[in-house]
CSV table of C-alpha atoms in Angstrom, one decimal:
chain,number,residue,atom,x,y,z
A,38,UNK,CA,19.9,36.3,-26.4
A,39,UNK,CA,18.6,35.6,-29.7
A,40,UNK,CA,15.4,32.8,-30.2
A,41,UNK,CA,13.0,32.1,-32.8
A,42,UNK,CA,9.4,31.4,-31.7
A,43,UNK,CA,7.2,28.7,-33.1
A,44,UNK,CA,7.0,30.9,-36.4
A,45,UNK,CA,10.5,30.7,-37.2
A,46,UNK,CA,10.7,35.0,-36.2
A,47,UNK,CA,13.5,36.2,-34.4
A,48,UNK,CA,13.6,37.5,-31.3
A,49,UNK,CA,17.0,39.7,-29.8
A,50,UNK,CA,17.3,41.8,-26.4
A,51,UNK,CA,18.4,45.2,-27.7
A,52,UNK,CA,20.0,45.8,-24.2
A,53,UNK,CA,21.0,49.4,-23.0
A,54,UNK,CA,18.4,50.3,-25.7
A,55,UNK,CA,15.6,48.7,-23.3
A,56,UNK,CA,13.6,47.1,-26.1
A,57,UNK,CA,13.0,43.8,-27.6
A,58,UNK,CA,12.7,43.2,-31.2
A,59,UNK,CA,11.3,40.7,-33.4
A,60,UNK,CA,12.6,40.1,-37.2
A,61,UNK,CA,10.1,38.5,-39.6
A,62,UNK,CA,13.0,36.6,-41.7
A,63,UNK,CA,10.0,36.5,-45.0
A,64,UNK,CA,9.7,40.2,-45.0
A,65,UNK,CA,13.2,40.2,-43.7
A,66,UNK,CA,11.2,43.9,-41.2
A,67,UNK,CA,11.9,44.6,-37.4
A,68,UNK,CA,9.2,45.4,-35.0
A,69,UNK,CA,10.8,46.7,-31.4
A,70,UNK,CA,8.6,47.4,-28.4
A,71,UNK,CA,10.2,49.8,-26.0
A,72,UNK,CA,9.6,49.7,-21.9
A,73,UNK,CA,7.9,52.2,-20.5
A,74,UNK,CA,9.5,55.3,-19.4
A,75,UNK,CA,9.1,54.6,-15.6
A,76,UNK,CA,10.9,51.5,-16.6
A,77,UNK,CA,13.6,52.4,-18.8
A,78,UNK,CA,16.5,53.7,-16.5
A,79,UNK,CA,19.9,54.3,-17.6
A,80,UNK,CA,21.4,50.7,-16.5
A,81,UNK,CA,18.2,49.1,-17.8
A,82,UNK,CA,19.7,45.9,-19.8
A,83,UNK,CA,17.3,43.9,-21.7
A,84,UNK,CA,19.7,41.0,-22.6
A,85,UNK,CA,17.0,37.6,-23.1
A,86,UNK,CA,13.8,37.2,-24.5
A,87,UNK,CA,12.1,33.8,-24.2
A,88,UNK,CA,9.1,33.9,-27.0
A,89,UNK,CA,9.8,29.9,-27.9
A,90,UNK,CA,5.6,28.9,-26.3
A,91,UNK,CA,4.1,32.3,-26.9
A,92,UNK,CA,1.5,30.8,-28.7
A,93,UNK,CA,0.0,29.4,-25.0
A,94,UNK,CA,-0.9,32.8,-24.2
A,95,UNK,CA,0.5,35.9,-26.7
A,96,UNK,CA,2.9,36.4,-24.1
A,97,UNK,CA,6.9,36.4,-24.1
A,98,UNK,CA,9.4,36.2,-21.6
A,99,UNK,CA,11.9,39.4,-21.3
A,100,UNK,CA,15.6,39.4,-18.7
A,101,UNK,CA,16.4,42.5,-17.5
A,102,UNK,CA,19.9,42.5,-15.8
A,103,UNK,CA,20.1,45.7,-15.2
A,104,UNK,CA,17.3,45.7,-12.7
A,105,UNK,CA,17.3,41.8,-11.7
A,106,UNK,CA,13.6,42.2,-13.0
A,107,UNK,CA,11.7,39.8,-15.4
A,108,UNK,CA,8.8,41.2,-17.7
A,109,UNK,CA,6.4,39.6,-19.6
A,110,UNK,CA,5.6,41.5,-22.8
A,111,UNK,CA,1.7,41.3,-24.5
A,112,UNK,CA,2.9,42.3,-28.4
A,113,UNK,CA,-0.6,42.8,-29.4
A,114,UNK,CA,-0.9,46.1,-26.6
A,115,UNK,CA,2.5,46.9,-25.8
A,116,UNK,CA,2.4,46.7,-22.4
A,117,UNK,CA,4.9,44.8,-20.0
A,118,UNK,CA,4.0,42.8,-16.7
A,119,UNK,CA,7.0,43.3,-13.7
A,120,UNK,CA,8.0,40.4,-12.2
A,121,UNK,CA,10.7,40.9,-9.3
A,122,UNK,CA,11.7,38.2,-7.4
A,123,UNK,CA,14.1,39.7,-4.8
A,124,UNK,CA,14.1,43.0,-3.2
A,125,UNK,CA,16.9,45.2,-3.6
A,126,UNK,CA,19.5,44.6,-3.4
A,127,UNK,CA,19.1,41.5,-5.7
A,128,UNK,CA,21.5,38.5,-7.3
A,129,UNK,CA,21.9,38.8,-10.9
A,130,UNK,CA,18.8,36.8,-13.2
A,131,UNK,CA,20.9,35.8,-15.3
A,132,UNK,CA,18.9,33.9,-18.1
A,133,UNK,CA,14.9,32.6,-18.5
A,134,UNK,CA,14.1,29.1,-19.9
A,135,UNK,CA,9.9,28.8,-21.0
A,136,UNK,CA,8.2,25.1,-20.6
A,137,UNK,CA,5.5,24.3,-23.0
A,138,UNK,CA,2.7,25.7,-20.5
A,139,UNK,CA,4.8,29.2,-21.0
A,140,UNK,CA,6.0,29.3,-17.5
A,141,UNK,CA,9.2,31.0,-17.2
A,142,UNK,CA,12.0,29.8,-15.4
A,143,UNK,CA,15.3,31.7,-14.7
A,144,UNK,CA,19.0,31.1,-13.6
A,145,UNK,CA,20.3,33.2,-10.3
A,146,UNK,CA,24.0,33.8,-10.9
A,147,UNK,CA,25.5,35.4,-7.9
A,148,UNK,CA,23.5,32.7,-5.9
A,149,UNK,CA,22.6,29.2,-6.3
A,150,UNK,CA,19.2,29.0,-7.1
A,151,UNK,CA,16.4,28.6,-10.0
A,152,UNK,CA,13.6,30.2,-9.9
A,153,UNK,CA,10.0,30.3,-11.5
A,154,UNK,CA,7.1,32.0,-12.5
A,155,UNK,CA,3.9,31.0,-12.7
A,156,UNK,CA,2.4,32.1,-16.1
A,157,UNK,CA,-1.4,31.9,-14.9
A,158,UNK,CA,-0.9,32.9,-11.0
A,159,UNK,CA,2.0,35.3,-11.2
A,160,UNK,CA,3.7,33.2,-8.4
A,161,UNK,CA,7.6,33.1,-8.2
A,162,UNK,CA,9.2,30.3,-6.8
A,163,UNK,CA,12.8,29.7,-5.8
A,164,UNK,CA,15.0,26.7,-5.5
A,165,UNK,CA,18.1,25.8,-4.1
A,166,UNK,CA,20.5,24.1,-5.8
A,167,UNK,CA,22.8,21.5,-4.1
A,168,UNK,CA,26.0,23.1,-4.3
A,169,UNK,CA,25.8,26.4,-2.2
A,170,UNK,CA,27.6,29.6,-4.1
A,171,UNK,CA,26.8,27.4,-7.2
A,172,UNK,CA,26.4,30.3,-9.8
A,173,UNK,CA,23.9,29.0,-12.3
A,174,UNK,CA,23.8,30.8,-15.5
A,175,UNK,CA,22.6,30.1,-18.9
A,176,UNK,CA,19.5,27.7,-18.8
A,177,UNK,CA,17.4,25.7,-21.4
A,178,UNK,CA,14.4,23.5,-21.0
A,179,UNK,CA,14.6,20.0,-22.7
A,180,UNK,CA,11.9,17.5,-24.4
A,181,UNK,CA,11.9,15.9,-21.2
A,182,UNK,CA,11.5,18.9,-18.7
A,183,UNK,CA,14.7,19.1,-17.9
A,184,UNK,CA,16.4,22.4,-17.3
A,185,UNK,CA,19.8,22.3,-17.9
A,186,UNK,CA,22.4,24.8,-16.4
A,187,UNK,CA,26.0,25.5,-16.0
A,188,UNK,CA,27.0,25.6,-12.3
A,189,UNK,CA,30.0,28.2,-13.2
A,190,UNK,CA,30.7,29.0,-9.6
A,191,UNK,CA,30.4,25.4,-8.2
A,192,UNK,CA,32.3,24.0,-11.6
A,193,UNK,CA,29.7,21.3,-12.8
A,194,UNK,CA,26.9,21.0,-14.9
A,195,UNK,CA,23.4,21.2,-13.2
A,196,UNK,CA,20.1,20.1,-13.7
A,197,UNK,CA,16.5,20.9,-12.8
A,198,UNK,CA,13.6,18.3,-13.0
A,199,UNK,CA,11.0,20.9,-13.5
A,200,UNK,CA,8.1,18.3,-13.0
A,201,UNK,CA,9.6,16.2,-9.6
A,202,UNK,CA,11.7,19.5,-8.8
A,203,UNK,CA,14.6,17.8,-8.2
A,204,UNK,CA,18.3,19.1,-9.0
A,205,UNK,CA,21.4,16.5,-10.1
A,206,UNK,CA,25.1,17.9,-10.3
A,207,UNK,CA,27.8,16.4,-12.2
A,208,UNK,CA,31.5,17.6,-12.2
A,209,UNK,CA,33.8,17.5,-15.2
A,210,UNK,CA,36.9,15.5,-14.9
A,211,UNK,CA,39.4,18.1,-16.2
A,212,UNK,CA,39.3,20.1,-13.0
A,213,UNK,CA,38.4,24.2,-13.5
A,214,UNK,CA,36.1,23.2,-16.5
A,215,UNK,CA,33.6,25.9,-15.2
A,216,UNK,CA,31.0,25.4,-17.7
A,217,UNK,CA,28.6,29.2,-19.1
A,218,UNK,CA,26.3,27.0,-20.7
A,219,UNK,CA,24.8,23.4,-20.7
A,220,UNK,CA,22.1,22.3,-23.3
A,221,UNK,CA,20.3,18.2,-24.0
A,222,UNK,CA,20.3,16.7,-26.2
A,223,UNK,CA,17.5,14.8,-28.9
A,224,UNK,CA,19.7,11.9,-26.8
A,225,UNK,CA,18.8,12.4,-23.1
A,226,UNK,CA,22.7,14.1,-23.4
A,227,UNK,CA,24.1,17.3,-22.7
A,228,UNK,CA,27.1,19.1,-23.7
A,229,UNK,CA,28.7,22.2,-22.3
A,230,UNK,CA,31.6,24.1,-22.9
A,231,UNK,CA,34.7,25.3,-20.8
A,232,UNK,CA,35.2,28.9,-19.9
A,233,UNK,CA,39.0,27.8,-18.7
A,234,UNK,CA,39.9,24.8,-19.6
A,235,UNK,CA,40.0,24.6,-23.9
A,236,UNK,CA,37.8,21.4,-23.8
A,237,UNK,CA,33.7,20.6,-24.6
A,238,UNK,CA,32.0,17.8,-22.5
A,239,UNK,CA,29.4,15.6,-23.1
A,240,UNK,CA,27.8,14.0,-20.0
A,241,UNK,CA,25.4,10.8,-19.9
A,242,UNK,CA,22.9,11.4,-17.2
A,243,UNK,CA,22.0,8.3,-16.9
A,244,UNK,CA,25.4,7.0,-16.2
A,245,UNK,CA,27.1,10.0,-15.2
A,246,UNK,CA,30.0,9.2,-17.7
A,247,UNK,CA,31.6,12.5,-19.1
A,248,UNK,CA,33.5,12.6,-22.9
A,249,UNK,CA,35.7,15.9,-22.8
A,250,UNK,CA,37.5,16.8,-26.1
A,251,UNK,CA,40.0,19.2,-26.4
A,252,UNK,CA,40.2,21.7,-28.5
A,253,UNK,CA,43.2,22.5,-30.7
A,254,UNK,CA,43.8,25.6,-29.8
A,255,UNK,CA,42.8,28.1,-26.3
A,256,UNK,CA,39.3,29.0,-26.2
A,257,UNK,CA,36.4,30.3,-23.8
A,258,UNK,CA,33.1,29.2,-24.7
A,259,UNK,CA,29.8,30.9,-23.8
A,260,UNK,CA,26.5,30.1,-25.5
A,261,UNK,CA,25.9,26.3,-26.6
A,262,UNK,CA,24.2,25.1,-29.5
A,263,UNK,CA,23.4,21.5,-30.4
A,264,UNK,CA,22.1,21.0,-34.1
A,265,UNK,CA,19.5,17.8,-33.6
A,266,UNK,CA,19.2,17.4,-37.4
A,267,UNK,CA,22.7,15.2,-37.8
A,268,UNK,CA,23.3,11.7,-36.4
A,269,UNK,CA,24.9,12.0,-34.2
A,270,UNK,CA,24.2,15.2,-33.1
A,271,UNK,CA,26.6,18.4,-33.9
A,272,UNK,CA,27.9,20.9,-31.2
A,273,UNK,CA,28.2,24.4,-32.3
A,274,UNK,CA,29.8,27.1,-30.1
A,275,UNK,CA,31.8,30.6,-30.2
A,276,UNK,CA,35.5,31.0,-29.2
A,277,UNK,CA,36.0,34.5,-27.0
A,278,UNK,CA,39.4,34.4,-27.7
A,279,UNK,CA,39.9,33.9,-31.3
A,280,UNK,CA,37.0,35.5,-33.2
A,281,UNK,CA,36.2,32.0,-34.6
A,282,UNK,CA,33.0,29.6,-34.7
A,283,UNK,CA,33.4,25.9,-33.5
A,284,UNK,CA,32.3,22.9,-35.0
A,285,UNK,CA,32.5,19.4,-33.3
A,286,UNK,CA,31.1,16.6,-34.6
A,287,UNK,CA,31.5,13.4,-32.5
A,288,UNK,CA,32.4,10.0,-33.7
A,289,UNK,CA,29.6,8.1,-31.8
């Protein structure tokens, strides 16, 4: 994963190097912090950082799926808190979303459930989504509280009400969709690409009306990105299979 913080610094998971670094785009310099030895095991996997409401506390938000473990990393002293919310052996964390009050919430692929963790108690909670088997993966928080998920295993997008704690579900029409990745919108929208099916969706909510579009050519979308700054918005995505970057910019 790779997110700016409220500075506009970059933030990466250097993965089987188990480290995080930061890049100060001005000074255009890295600064890493390493885990500690008792930490860093071969199949450690540092793949998401979270640093987007450091600012709350000094603290960011650290994946590691090589040890289903979540870390929270002080950069002023170095040192990492552990945060393990299964015993081995554990379902995959796949991905952490941070809500303004820096609490850190994470997708359970290999299982169907959200989780979170407290950022003043330390307490981990876990819920269940609807769909049993449901696969969540990548996640993101939106203006509203919203955490938005794709349900890859149960093939629809998800969502999390962080403040009532409710989930909703919604299933593409084009049938083996099996959406990676689902992001909102500036709109109350969200969008998510197909891993299968060659087509990008955008779902109302509040109707639960879907718009696919196809894509011209075969694709398998991961990572999501809406750019808010356009009107209407812009969907931005990679394409596994061709070495290409998509652009779609919708005509409502």
């Amino acid at each position: 994963g790779l997110r700016p913080d409220e500075d506009g610094n970059l933030w990466i998971g250097m993965m089987y190097q188990g480290a995080v670094a930061r890049f100060n785009p001005k000074t255009e310099k890295f600064q890493t912090w390493s885990l500690p030895a008792d930490l860093n095991k071969d199949y450690t996997q540092v793949n998401e950082v979270n640093p987007i409401h450091s600012k709350v506390d000094g603290k960011v938000w650290v994946q590691d799926a090589g040890t289903y473990t979540i870390y929270r990393l002080d950069p002023v002293t170095g040192k990492f808190e552990t945060f393990k919310p299964f015993p081995d052996p554990s379902p995959n964390i796949y991905d952490i979303a941070a809500d303004p009050e820096n609490n850190v919430y994470f997708t359970v692929f290999g299982a169907d459930q959200i989780g979170r963790v407290d950022a003043k108690s330390g307490e981990i909670s876990l819920f269940e989504t609807p769909t049993k088997n449901s696969n969540p993966r990548r996640g993101s928080i939106d203006p509203q509280g919203r955490m938005w998920f794709g349900e890859w295993g149960g093939d629809q997008f998800g969502m999390f009400d962080t403040k009532t704690q409710i989930f909703k579900e919604w299933k593409p029409p084009t049938p083996w969709f099996f959406p990676y990745d689902v992001i909102g919108d500036k709109n109350g929208e969200a969008w998510g690409g197909s891993t299968m099916s060659d087509r990008v969706a955008r779902l109302d909510p509040r109707t639960g009306k879907f718009v696919e579009y196809l894509l011209p050519k075969t694709t398998n979308i991961r990572r999501v990105f809406i750019d808010e700054s356009t009107n209407p918005v812009t969907f931005w995505c990679g394409n596994n299979m061709g070495a290409e970057i998509i652009k779609l910019e919708p005509l409502d």
